[in-house]
mmCIF file of C-alpha atoms and ligand atoms in Angstrom:
data_model
loop_
_atom_site.group_PDB
_atom_site.id
_atom_site.type_symbol
_atom_site.label_atom_id
_atom_site.label_comp_id
_atom_site.label_asym_id
_atom_site.label_seq_id
_atom_site.Cartn_x
_atom_site.Cartn_y
_atom_site.Cartn_z
ATOM 1 C CA MET A 28 0.450 -24.300 3.417
ATOM 2 C CA GLU A 29 0.372 -28.166 3.667
ATOM 3 C CA ASP A 30 -0.878 -28.174 7.183
ATOM 4 C CA GLN A 31 -3.941 -25.880 6.068
ATOM 5 C CA GLN A 32 -4.884 -28.161 3.167
ATOM 6 C CA GLY A 33 -8.016 -30.287 3.595
ATOM 7 C CA PHE A 34 -8.218 -33.965 4.079
ATOM 8 C CA SER A 35 -8.836 -34.908 0.319
ATOM 9 C CA THR A 36 -6.258 -32.502 -1.076
ATOM 10 C CA GLN A 37 -3.641 -34.143 1.159
ATOM 11 C CA ALA A 38 -4.912 -37.735 0.240
ATOM 12 C CA ILE A 39 -4.638 -36.799 -3.490
ATOM 13 C CA ARG A 40 -1.749 -34.476 -3.813
ATOM 14 C CA GLN A 41 0.740 -36.099 -1.231
ATOM 15 C CA GLN A 42 2.531 -38.308 -3.827
ATOM 16 C CA LEU A 43 5.991 -39.539 -4.763
ATOM 17 C CA ALA A 44 8.046 -37.175 -6.873
ATOM 18 C CA ALA A 45 7.663 -37.984 -10.577
ATOM 19 C CA THR A 46 10.483 -40.094 -12.227
ATOM 20 C CA ALA A 47 12.220 -38.930 -15.482
ATOM 21 C CA TYR A 48 9.124 -39.952 -17.329
ATOM 22 C CA ARG A 49 7.088 -37.149 -15.505
ATOM 23 C CA GLU A 50 4.184 -39.463 -15.083
ATOM 24 C CA HIS A 51 1.045 -37.761 -13.498
ATOM 25 C CA SER A 52 -0.058 -40.803 -11.598
ATOM 26 C CA THR A 53 2.465 -42.808 -9.275
ATOM 27 C CA PRO A 54 3.738 -45.875 -11.071
ATOM 28 C CA LEU A 55 4.047 -49.306 -9.473
ATOM 29 C CA PHE A 56 7.637 -50.114 -8.097
ATOM 30 C CA MET A 57 7.293 -53.937 -8.317
ATOM 31 C CA THR A 58 11.047 -54.725 -7.215
ATOM 32 C CA SER A 59 12.313 -56.549 -4.390
ATOM 33 C CA SER A 60 15.540 -54.596 -4.193
ATOM 34 C CA PHE A 61 17.335 -51.488 -5.277
ATOM 35 C CA THR A 62 20.734 -50.817 -6.735
ATOM 36 C CA PHE A 63 23.469 -48.385 -5.894
ATOM 37 C CA PRO A 64 25.887 -46.370 -8.149
ATOM 38 C CA THR A 65 28.946 -46.863 -5.831
ATOM 39 C CA ALA A 66 30.163 -49.083 -3.028
ATOM 40 C CA GLU A 67 30.464 -45.968 -0.934
ATOM 41 C CA LEU A 68 26.818 -45.007 -1.307
ATOM 42 C CA MET A 69 25.803 -48.486 -0.628
ATOM 43 C CA ARG A 70 27.917 -48.524 2.479
ATOM 44 C CA ASP A 71 26.377 -45.295 3.731
ATOM 45 C CA THR A 72 22.927 -46.352 3.044
ATOM 46 C CA PHE A 73 23.214 -49.417 4.914
ATOM 47 C CA ALA A 74 24.673 -47.369 7.749
ATOM 48 C CA GLY A 75 21.297 -45.510 7.812
ATOM 49 C CA GLU A 76 22.568 -42.256 5.918
ATOM 50 C CA GLY A 77 20.844 -40.717 3.124
ATOM 51 C CA GLU A 78 17.590 -41.512 1.438
ATOM 52 C CA GLY A 79 18.496 -44.554 -0.581
ATOM 53 C CA ILE A 80 16.193 -47.531 -0.523
ATOM 54 C CA ILE A 81 17.770 -51.193 0.098
ATOM 55 C CA TYR A 82 15.013 -53.656 0.000
ATOM 56 C CA SER A 83 11.301 -53.871 -0.100
ATOM 57 C CA ARG A 84 11.061 -55.775 3.142
ATOM 58 C CA TYR A 85 12.275 -52.355 4.571
ATOM 59 C CA ASN A 86 11.146 -49.727 2.309
ATOM 60 C CA ASN A 87 9.690 -49.467 -1.031
ATOM 61 C CA PRO A 88 8.446 -46.432 -2.911
ATOM 62 C CA ASN A 89 4.744 -47.395 -3.204
ATOM 63 C CA VAL A 90 4.736 -48.426 0.572
ATOM 64 C CA ASP A 91 6.576 -45.164 1.549
ATOM 65 C CA GLU A 92 3.847 -43.352 -0.349
ATOM 66 C CA PHE A 93 1.022 -44.949 1.321
ATOM 67 C CA ILE A 94 2.699 -44.601 4.783
ATOM 68 C CA GLN A 95 3.314 -40.900 4.085
ATOM 69 C CA LYS A 96 -0.259 -40.185 3.319
ATOM 70 C CA MET A 97 -1.628 -42.081 6.372
ATOM 71 C CA CYS A 98 0.965 -40.162 8.521
ATOM 72 C CA VAL A 99 -0.465 -36.888 7.290
ATOM 73 C CA LEU A 100 -4.188 -38.008 7.575
ATOM 74 C CA GLU A 101 -3.765 -39.516 11.002
ATOM 75 C CA GLY A 102 -1.373 -36.741 12.286
ATOM 76 C CA ALA A 103 1.540 -39.038 12.926
ATOM 77 C CA ALA A 104 5.298 -38.937 12.683
ATOM 78 C CA ALA A 105 6.008 -42.246 11.495
ATOM 79 C CA GLY A 106 4.503 -45.357 10.219
ATOM 80 C CA PHE A 107 4.974 -49.048 8.997
ATOM 81 C CA ALA A 108 2.790 -50.692 6.542
ATOM 82 C CA THR A 109 1.869 -54.482 6.986
ATOM 83 C CA ALA A 110 0.487 -57.146 4.817
ATOM 84 C CA SER A 111 -2.840 -57.332 6.916
ATOM 85 C CA GLY A 112 -4.613 -55.608 9.706
ATOM 86 C CA MET A 113 -3.698 -58.390 11.990
ATOM 87 C CA ALA A 114 -0.040 -58.143 11.198
ATOM 88 C CA ALA A 115 -0.273 -54.476 12.324
ATOM 89 C CA VAL A 116 -2.092 -55.353 15.484
ATOM 90 C CA PHE A 117 0.420 -58.279 16.162
ATOM 91 C CA GLY A 118 3.475 -56.253 15.169
ATOM 92 C CA ALA A 119 2.577 -53.177 17.347
ATOM 93 C CA LEU A 120 2.079 -55.506 20.342
ATOM 94 C CA MET A 121 5.064 -57.781 20.028
ATOM 95 C CA ALA A 122 7.301 -54.854 19.337
ATOM 96 C CA LEU A 123 6.634 -53.309 22.709
ATOM 97 C CA VAL A 124 5.676 -56.046 25.368
ATOM 98 C CA ARG A 125 8.230 -57.874 27.327
ATOM 99 C CA SER A 126 7.735 -61.110 29.027
ATOM 100 C CA GLY A 127 5.666 -60.535 32.478
ATOM 101 C CA ASP A 128 3.957 -57.398 31.090
ATOM 102 C CA HIS A 129 0.199 -56.997 31.306
ATOM 103 C CA ILE A 130 -2.314 -55.520 28.684
ATOM 104 C CA ILE A 131 -5.532 -53.954 29.378
ATOM 105 C CA ALA A 132 -7.866 -54.359 26.475
ATOM 106 C CA THR A 133 -11.565 -53.440 25.815
ATOM 107 C CA ARG A 134 -13.759 -56.595 25.742
ATOM 108 C CA ALA A 135 -15.180 -56.003 22.255
ATOM 109 C CA VAL A 136 -11.913 -56.508 20.325
ATOM 110 C CA PHE A 137 -11.710 -57.897 16.799
ATOM 111 C CA GLY A 138 -11.919 -61.799 16.810
ATOM 112 C CA SER A 139 -8.198 -62.368 15.873
ATOM 113 C CA THR A 140 -6.963 -59.879 18.501
ATOM 114 C CA HIS A 141 -9.015 -61.736 21.066
ATOM 115 C CA GLN A 142 -7.216 -64.959 19.948
ATOM 116 C CA ILE A 143 -3.736 -63.114 20.246
ATOM 117 C CA LEU A 144 -4.532 -61.964 23.731
ATOM 118 C CA THR A 145 -6.016 -65.130 24.872
ATOM 119 C CA GLN A 146 -4.160 -67.903 23.112
ATOM 120 C CA LEU A 147 -0.961 -66.599 21.921
ATOM 121 C CA MET A 148 0.395 -63.844 24.495
ATOM 122 C CA PRO A 149 0.213 -66.271 27.397
ATOM 123 C CA ARG A 150 3.056 -68.356 25.734
ATOM 124 C CA TRP A 151 5.381 -65.362 26.166
ATOM 125 C CA GLY A 152 4.065 -64.616 29.638
ATOM 126 C CA VAL A 153 1.933 -61.643 28.716
ATOM 127 C CA THR A 154 -1.445 -61.387 30.537
ATOM 128 C CA HIS A 155 -4.427 -59.329 29.879
ATOM 129 C CA THR A 156 -7.525 -57.935 31.599
ATOM 130 C CA TYR A 157 -10.779 -56.966 29.649
ATOM 131 C CA VAL A 158 -12.584 -53.814 30.562
ATOM 132 C CA ALA A 159 -15.849 -52.559 29.200
ATOM 133 C CA ALA A 160 -15.643 -50.206 26.224
ATOM 134 C CA ALA A 161 -18.701 -48.212 27.165
ATOM 135 C CA ASN A 162 -18.462 -48.021 30.848
ATOM 136 C CA THR A 163 -14.894 -46.748 32.074
ATOM 137 C CA ASP A 164 -15.907 -47.019 35.818
ATOM 138 C CA GLY A 165 -14.104 -50.339 36.354
ATOM 139 C CA TRP A 166 -10.914 -49.486 34.335
ATOM 140 C CA ALA A 167 -8.904 -48.346 37.324
ATOM 141 C CA ALA A 168 -9.307 -51.624 39.068
ATOM 142 C CA ALA A 169 -7.765 -53.463 36.083
ATOM 143 C CA VAL A 170 -4.388 -51.600 36.341
ATOM 144 C CA GLN A 171 -1.503 -53.575 37.776
ATOM 145 C CA PRO A 172 1.965 -52.645 38.546
ATOM 146 C CA ASN A 173 3.061 -54.506 35.369
ATOM 147 C CA SER A 174 0.416 -53.051 33.204
ATOM 148 C CA ARG A 175 2.011 -51.547 29.971
ATOM 149 C CA ILE A 176 -0.415 -51.321 27.188
ATOM 150 C CA LEU A 177 -4.025 -50.071 26.969
ATOM 151 C CA LEU A 178 -5.653 -51.502 23.658
ATOM 152 C CA LEU A 179 -8.865 -50.526 22.359
ATOM 153 C CA GLU A 180 -11.209 -50.264 19.253
ATOM 154 C CA THR A 181 -13.835 -47.573 18.665
ATOM 155 C CA PRO A 182 -16.542 -48.248 17.327
ATOM 156 C CA SER A 183 -16.176 -51.780 18.176
ATOM 157 C CA ASN A 184 -17.037 -54.763 15.792
ATOM 158 C CA PRO A 185 -19.742 -55.591 15.648
ATOM 159 C CA GLY A 186 -21.327 -54.187 18.808
ATOM 160 C CA LEU A 187 -20.698 -50.522 17.855
ATOM 161 C CA ALA A 188 -19.840 -49.754 21.442
ATOM 162 C CA LEU A 189 -17.725 -46.443 21.686
ATOM 163 C CA VAL A 190 -14.853 -45.647 23.796
ATOM 164 C CA ASP A 191 -14.343 -42.103 25.077
ATOM 165 C CA LEU A 192 -11.059 -41.421 23.494
ATOM 166 C CA ALA A 193 -10.320 -38.238 25.623
ATOM 167 C CA PHE A 194 -10.878 -40.356 28.700
ATOM 168 C CA ALA A 195 -8.715 -43.063 27.459
ATOM 169 C CA GLY A 196 -5.832 -40.765 26.585
ATOM 170 C CA ALA A 197 -6.050 -39.069 29.991
ATOM 171 C CA PHE A 198 -6.219 -42.642 31.715
ATOM 172 C CA ALA A 199 -3.198 -43.841 29.733
ATOM 173 C CA ARG A 200 -1.232 -40.826 30.759
ATOM 174 C CA GLU A 201 -2.170 -41.040 34.319
ATOM 175 C CA HIS A 202 -1.183 -44.751 34.527
ATOM 176 C CA GLY A 203 1.905 -44.642 32.311
ATOM 177 C CA LEU A 204 0.320 -46.957 29.705
ATOM 178 C CA ILE A 205 0.903 -47.100 25.989
ATOM 179 C CA LEU A 206 -2.370 -46.361 24.339
ATOM 180 C CA MET A 207 -2.980 -48.390 21.172
ATOM 181 C CA VAL A 208 -6.304 -47.799 19.163
ATOM 182 C CA ASP A 209 -7.400 -49.915 16.279
ATOM 183 C CA ASN A 210 -8.948 -47.173 14.187
ATOM 184 C CA CYS A 211 -10.293 -49.505 11.420
ATOM 185 C CA PHE A 212 -14.117 -48.781 11.718
ATOM 186 C CA ALA A 213 -13.741 -44.928 11.845
ATOM 187 C CA THR A 214 -10.809 -44.283 9.321
ATOM 188 C CA PRO A 215 -8.603 -41.131 9.987
ATOM 189 C CA TYR A 216 -11.514 -39.260 8.138
ATOM 190 C CA LEU A 217 -13.922 -39.825 10.976
ATOM 191 C CA GLN A 218 -11.690 -39.784 14.033
ATOM 192 C CA ARG A 219 -8.047 -39.167 14.690
ATOM 193 C CA PRO A 220 -7.109 -41.059 18.107
ATOM 194 C CA LEU A 221 -3.518 -39.537 18.114
ATOM 195 C CA ASP A 222 -5.242 -35.982 18.754
ATOM 196 C CA TYR A 223 -6.665 -37.437 22.087
ATOM 197 C CA GLY A 224 -3.285 -38.764 23.349
ATOM 198 C CA ALA A 225 -3.132 -42.286 21.695
ATOM 199 C CA HIS A 226 0.468 -43.408 21.312
ATOM 200 C CA LEU A 227 -0.067 -45.684 18.295
ATOM 201 C CA VAL A 228 -2.914 -46.262 15.815
ATOM 202 C CA MET A 229 -3.465 -49.420 13.898
ATOM 203 C CA HIS A 230 -5.631 -50.077 10.760
ATOM 204 C CA SER A 231 -6.739 -53.113 8.775
ATOM 205 C CA ALA A 232 -6.534 -51.254 5.345
ATOM 206 C CA THR A 233 -8.485 -54.135 4.016
ATOM 207 C CA LYS A 234 -11.914 -52.592 4.917
ATOM 208 C CA TRP A 235 -12.644 -48.920 4.250
ATOM 209 C CA ILE A 236 -9.248 -47.757 3.323
ATOM 210 C CA ASP A 237 -9.173 -50.273 0.248
ATOM 211 C CA GLY A 238 -12.875 -49.689 0.119
ATOM 212 C CA GLN A 239 -13.539 -51.878 -2.844
ATOM 213 C CA GLY A 240 -12.793 -55.515 -1.424
ATOM 214 C CA ARG A 241 -9.629 -56.227 -3.413
ATOM 215 C CA SER A 242 -6.658 -56.347 -1.135
ATOM 216 C CA LEU A 243 -5.384 -56.999 2.275
ATOM 217 C CA GLY A 244 -3.314 -54.471 4.037
ATOM 218 C CA GLY A 245 -2.621 -52.833 7.493
ATOM 219 C CA ILE A 246 -0.573 -50.012 9.008
ATOM 220 C CA ILE A 247 0.907 -48.859 12.475
ATOM 221 C CA LEU A 248 1.314 -45.096 13.033
ATOM 222 C CA GLY A 249 2.541 -43.080 15.845
ATOM 223 C CA ASP A 250 5.158 -40.900 17.520
ATOM 224 C CA GLN A 251 8.833 -41.382 16.283
ATOM 225 C CA GLU A 252 10.271 -42.980 19.404
ATOM 226 C CA LEU A 253 7.604 -45.790 19.740
ATOM 227 C CA MET A 254 7.617 -46.235 16.048
ATOM 228 C CA ASP A 255 11.503 -46.676 15.877
ATOM 229 C CA GLN A 256 10.891 -49.778 18.100
ATOM 230 C CA VAL A 257 8.018 -50.886 15.885
ATOM 231 C CA ILE A 258 9.854 -50.423 12.538
ATOM 232 C CA PHE A 259 12.978 -52.284 14.056
ATOM 233 C CA PHE A 260 10.653 -55.356 15.038
ATOM 234 C CA CYS A 261 8.841 -55.277 11.640
ATOM 235 C CA ARG A 262 11.812 -54.873 9.362
ATOM 236 C CA HIS A 263 13.434 -57.900 10.969
ATOM 237 C CA THR A 264 10.367 -60.061 11.268
ATOM 238 C CA GLY A 265 9.008 -59.311 7.884
ATOM 239 C CA PRO A 266 5.311 -58.484 7.783
ATOM 240 C CA ALA A 267 5.727 -56.068 4.830
ATOM 241 C CA LEU A 268 3.028 -54.756 2.664
ATOM 242 C CA SER A 269 3.510 -55.646 -1.042
ATOM 243 C CA PRO A 270 4.193 -52.791 -3.432
ATOM 244 C CA PHE A 271 1.158 -53.757 -5.488
ATOM 245 C CA ASN A 272 -1.200 -53.581 -2.611
ATOM 246 C CA ALA A 273 0.550 -50.345 -1.256
ATOM 247 C CA TRP A 274 -0.130 -48.811 -4.812
ATOM 248 C CA LEU A 275 -3.891 -49.866 -4.673
ATOM 249 C CA LEU A 276 -4.325 -48.662 -1.126
ATOM 250 C CA SER A 277 -2.603 -45.228 -1.743
ATOM 251 C CA LYS A 278 -4.938 -44.663 -4.870
ATOM 252 C CA SER A 279 -7.888 -45.694 -2.566
ATOM 253 C CA LEU A 280 -7.027 -43.040 -0.186
ATOM 254 C CA GLU A 281 -7.665 -40.265 -2.885
ATOM 255 C CA THR A 282 -11.350 -41.232 -2.662
ATOM 256 C CA LEU A 283 -11.691 -42.112 1.181
ATOM 257 C CA ALA A 284 -13.323 -38.892 2.083
ATOM 258 C CA ILE A 285 -15.903 -38.879 -0.694
ATOM 259 C CA ARG A 286 -16.580 -42.451 -0.182
ATOM 260 C CA MET A 287 -16.920 -42.330 3.557
ATOM 261 C CA ASP A 288 -19.320 -39.362 3.220
ATOM 262 C CA ALA A 289 -21.492 -41.549 1.095
ATOM 263 C CA HIS A 290 -21.277 -44.666 3.269
ATOM 264 C CA CYS A 291 -22.255 -42.615 6.317
ATOM 265 C CA ARG A 292 -25.115 -40.943 4.704
ATOM 266 C CA GLN A 293 -26.376 -44.148 3.340
ATOM 267 C CA ALA A 294 -25.796 -46.057 6.756
ATOM 268 C CA LEU A 295 -27.777 -43.373 8.700
ATOM 269 C CA GLN A 296 -30.609 -43.527 6.111
ATOM 270 C CA LEU A 297 -30.728 -47.355 6.421
ATOM 271 C CA ALA A 298 -30.616 -47.410 10.172
ATOM 272 C CA THR A 299 -33.284 -44.815 10.334
ATOM 273 C CA TRP A 300 -35.386 -46.808 8.054
ATOM 274 C CA LEU A 301 -34.787 -50.281 9.806
ATOM 275 C CA GLU A 302 -35.738 -48.676 13.218
ATOM 276 C CA GLN A 303 -39.357 -48.402 11.742
ATOM 277 C CA GLN A 304 -39.497 -52.136 10.640
ATOM 278 C CA SER A 305 -41.645 -54.228 13.004
ATOM 279 C CA ALA A 306 -39.318 -57.251 12.767
ATOM 280 C CA MET A 307 -36.452 -55.364 14.587
ATOM 281 C CA ALA A 308 -35.950 -55.473 18.359
ATOM 282 C CA GLN A 309 -33.215 -53.113 18.205
ATOM 283 C CA VAL A 310 -31.128 -51.222 15.556
ATOM 284 C CA SER A 311 -27.681 -49.629 16.470
ATOM 285 C CA TYR A 312 -25.746 -46.830 14.563
ATOM 286 C CA PRO A 313 -23.678 -44.302 16.406
ATOM 287 C CA PHE A 314 -25.305 -41.356 14.921
ATOM 288 C CA LEU A 315 -28.927 -42.636 15.589
ATOM 289 C CA PRO A 316 -30.347 -40.401 18.715
ATOM 290 C CA SER A 317 -31.363 -43.953 20.218
ATOM 291 C CA HIS A 318 -27.649 -45.069 20.339
ATOM 292 C CA ALA A 319 -26.694 -45.226 24.072
ATOM 293 C CA GLN A 320 -23.537 -43.189 23.420
ATOM 294 C CA TYR A 321 -25.009 -40.759 20.767
ATOM 295 C CA GLU A 322 -23.482 -37.740 22.505
ATOM 296 C CA LEU A 323 -20.020 -39.204 22.675
ATOM 297 C CA ALA A 324 -20.409 -40.234 19.109
ATOM 298 C CA GLN A 325 -21.256 -36.646 18.074
ATOM 299 C CA ARG A 326 -18.291 -35.241 20.092
ATOM 300 C CA GLN A 327 -15.443 -37.460 18.814
ATOM 301 C CA MET A 328 -16.630 -38.811 15.325
ATOM 302 C CA LYS A 329 -17.207 -36.572 12.290
ATOM 303 C CA GLN A 330 -19.995 -39.103 11.033
ATOM 304 C CA GLY A 331 -21.175 -42.374 12.312
ATOM 305 C CA GLY A 332 -19.260 -44.836 9.879
ATOM 306 C CA GLY A 333 -20.520 -47.435 7.573
ATOM 307 C CA ILE A 334 -21.758 -50.249 9.790
ATOM 308 C CA VAL A 335 -25.279 -50.705 10.987
ATOM 309 C CA THR A 336 -26.542 -53.724 13.116
ATOM 310 C CA CYS A 337 -29.981 -54.942 13.888
ATOM 311 C CA VAL A 338 -31.454 -57.513 16.249
ATOM 312 C CA PHE A 339 -34.376 -59.343 15.022
ATOM 313 C CA LYS A 340 -37.333 -60.180 17.520
ATOM 314 C CA GLY A 341 -37.424 -63.726 15.802
ATOM 315 C CA GLY A 342 -33.851 -64.320 17.037
ATOM 316 C CA ALA A 343 -31.432 -66.353 14.945
ATOM 317 C CA ALA A 344 -33.930 -68.160 12.795
ATOM 318 C CA ALA A 345 -35.443 -64.825 11.656
ATOM 319 C CA ALA A 346 -31.801 -63.148 11.032
ATOM 320 C CA LEU A 347 -30.626 -66.269 9.003
ATOM 321 C CA GLN A 348 -33.934 -66.241 6.892
ATOM 322 C CA LEU A 349 -33.292 -62.672 5.863
ATOM 323 C CA VAL A 350 -29.794 -63.368 5.077
ATOM 324 C CA ASN A 351 -31.019 -66.409 2.896
ATOM 325 C CA ASN A 352 -33.713 -64.080 1.165
ATOM 326 C CA LEU A 353 -31.100 -61.462 0.015
ATOM 327 C CA GLN A 354 -31.018 -60.892 -3.831
ATOM 328 C CA LEU A 355 -28.786 -57.859 -4.053
ATOM 329 C CA CYS A 356 -26.689 -57.609 -0.989
ATOM 330 C CA THR A 357 -23.948 -60.064 -0.385
ATOM 331 C CA ARG A 358 -23.655 -62.822 2.112
ATOM 332 C CA SER A 359 -19.938 -62.388 3.133
ATOM 333 C CA SER A 360 -17.911 -61.687 6.184
ATOM 334 C CA ASN A 361 -15.850 -58.763 5.030
ATOM 335 C CA LEU A 362 -16.795 -55.141 5.509
ATOM 336 C CA GLY A 363 -16.037 -51.739 4.093
ATOM 337 C CA ASP A 364 -16.661 -52.689 0.452
ATOM 338 C CA THR A 365 -18.666 -50.704 -2.264
ATOM 339 C CA ARG A 366 -21.002 -53.730 -2.215
ATOM 340 C CA THR A 367 -23.408 -53.927 0.765
ATOM 341 C CA ILE A 368 -22.461 -57.049 2.937
ATOM 342 C CA VAL A 369 -24.806 -58.677 5.467
ATOM 343 C CA THR A 370 -23.091 -60.933 8.086
ATOM 344 C CA HIS A 371 -24.591 -63.055 11.031
ATOM 345 C CA PRO A 372 -21.622 -62.687 13.451
ATOM 346 C CA ALA A 373 -22.807 -65.346 15.916
ATOM 347 C CA SER A 374 -22.610 -68.217 13.306
ATOM 348 C CA THR A 375 -19.552 -66.772 11.350
ATOM 349 C CA THR A 376 -16.991 -64.144 12.352
ATOM 350 C CA HIS A 377 -17.740 -64.592 16.242
ATOM 351 C CA SER A 378 -18.528 -68.384 16.157
ATOM 352 C CA LYS A 379 -15.125 -69.155 17.884
ATOM 353 C CA LEU A 380 -16.281 -67.384 21.014
ATOM 354 C CA THR A 381 -18.399 -69.055 23.585
ATOM 355 C CA GLU A 382 -22.148 -68.019 23.912
ATOM 356 C CA ALA A 383 -21.152 -66.169 27.135
ATOM 357 C CA GLU A 384 -18.406 -64.314 25.505
ATOM 358 C CA ARG A 385 -20.581 -63.216 22.609
ATOM 359 C CA LEU A 386 -23.238 -62.087 24.951
ATOM 360 C CA ALA A 387 -20.803 -59.997 26.919
ATOM 361 C CA VAL A 388 -19.988 -58.002 23.843
ATOM 362 C CA GLY A 389 -23.632 -57.732 22.604
ATOM 363 C CA ILE A 390 -23.626 -60.439 19.995
ATOM 364 C CA THR A 391 -27.147 -61.877 20.413
ATOM 365 C CA PRO A 392 -28.169 -64.828 18.208
ATOM 366 C CA GLY A 393 -30.500 -62.341 16.290
ATOM 367 C CA LEU A 394 -27.880 -59.809 15.417
ATOM 368 C CA LEU A 395 -26.958 -58.950 11.916
ATOM 369 C CA ARG A 396 -24.077 -56.629 10.834
ATOM 370 C CA ILE A 397 -24.602 -54.591 7.683
ATOM 371 C CA SER A 398 -21.801 -52.997 5.963
ATOM 372 C CA VAL A 399 -23.597 -50.453 3.962
ATOM 373 C CA GLY A 400 -22.266 -50.201 0.475
ATOM 374 C CA LEU A 401 -22.421 -47.650 -2.236
ATOM 375 C CA GLU A 402 -25.180 -48.946 -4.283
ATOM 376 C CA ASP A 403 -28.181 -46.693 -4.696
ATOM 377 C CA ILE A 404 -29.767 -46.672 -1.127
ATOM 378 C CA ALA A 405 -33.364 -47.210 -2.748
ATOM 379 C CA ASP A 406 -31.940 -50.494 -4.270
ATOM 380 C CA ILE A 407 -30.400 -51.448 -0.894
ATOM 381 C CA MET A 408 -33.620 -50.771 1.005
ATOM 382 C CA ALA A 409 -35.823 -52.606 -1.722
ATOM 383 C CA ASP A 410 -33.591 -55.727 -1.239
ATOM 384 C CA LEU A 411 -33.962 -55.644 2.621
ATOM 385 C CA GLN A 412 -37.659 -54.873 2.109
ATOM 386 C CA GLN A 413 -38.334 -57.805 -0.191
ATOM 387 C CA ALA A 414 -36.145 -60.186 2.233
ATOM 388 C CA LEU A 415 -38.232 -58.962 5.080
ATOM 389 C CA ASP A 416 -41.479 -59.477 3.382
ATOM 390 C CA ARG A 417 -40.632 -62.850 2.365
ATOM 391 C CA SER A 418 -39.545 -63.850 5.918
ATOM 392 C CA HIS A 419 -43.131 -63.594 7.359
HETATM 393 C C1 PLP B 42 -10.696 -56.815 9.798
HETATM 394 C C2 PLP B 42 -10.160 -56.101 11.120
HETATM 395 C C3 PLP B 42 -8.904 -56.429 11.554
HETATM 396 C C4 PLP B 42 -8.018 -57.330 10.877
HETATM 397 O O1 PLP B 42 -7.623 -57.164 9.603
HETATM 398 P P1 PLP B 42 -6.983 -57.990 8.542
HETATM 399 O O2 PLP B 42 -6.797 -57.031 7.319
HETATM 400 O O3 PLP B 42 -8.296 -58.801 8.185
HETATM 401 O O4 PLP B 42 -5.919 -58.791 8.958
HETATM 402 C C5 PLP B 42 -8.508 -55.776 12.692
HETATM 403 N N1 PLP B 42 -9.311 -54.786 13.462
HETATM 404 C C6 PLP B 42 -10.658 -54.559 13.003
HETATM 405 C C7 PLP B 42 -11.461 -53.866 13.844
HETATM 406 C C8 PLP B 42 -10.995 -55.341 11.853
HETATM 407 O O5 PLP B 42 -12.226 -54.979 11.437
#
């Protein structure tokens, strides 16, 4: 029965059993530790027997509810929830790499993931090779005898390059690699990497999953065997998600599908409109027919997501002028919010990269990233229209 239920039914009805108060909505279990009626039960729980909960760095009812829902939505056997998306990416990598290992990653990874690969992993003798997301021809040449992990994001931030998940799954199997996918931009509603052979999925729950710009959070999901190693690593190193944030995030999942439907509808409308504006050299959105990987997007994503990018003919000056002219949309670096957010990646989120590194992932000086919110689309467009008009 549960297997046949739809996405939203599961996101709403998968919840903790009620307490003695028979509450309808899951309460907040803001407690660091849990008690035991007897010494014997305590001993058995510490030995890993039974369902008892010991301590919130290991387990917490709110955190467990969030994990349980995400497992169902992503089709995973097990999960561990973390205090941020980066704790999820770092925890998943560190739980599984050994000194001397090699990681293959798509070049267009999140900025802090890039810092982990380039600045931190070398300290522990872990090397990496970047490959192109959208062109898999060069991937085989990147494989070394010590290659252990294939790490990717699709769609990428902010270039919106897609990786062919079916290809990546087959490639990982062929070369004996652990495939890890950062599924932050798509959410399980738009795309389920485990169905294509990914071993682990990571999320920054801070973005679309929270959806309202309130809390940080992350999660790692996958098959039982790999997750046992990840859970061991995370329980003992302490990146646990707080019960309060887990409570918020679990509530947010109840509306994920309906929010993503609206974000995607409005993003496609905005991208279509932006494409007609004379100030634009290029507009990118996975579900625009002009996107270089439109067919792949249609094949592996339910809809195109909530992010649109555009490149100004007038370069950085024109892009920054538009950002300054905004009256409704927000100048911020976050994404996945009810509020529309406009970011200039070259001078903010990706300013730590060199110019050459930025260009290699499509971040030109005139590029803006728009996280399309849930305000009325007419008002979002009117704000961008007045900002464009005042830029001339
Ligand atoms: C934001 C983001 C992260 C990092 O998540 P935090 O919650 O900010 O730590 C990782 N990957 C992608 C694709 C992101 O957009």
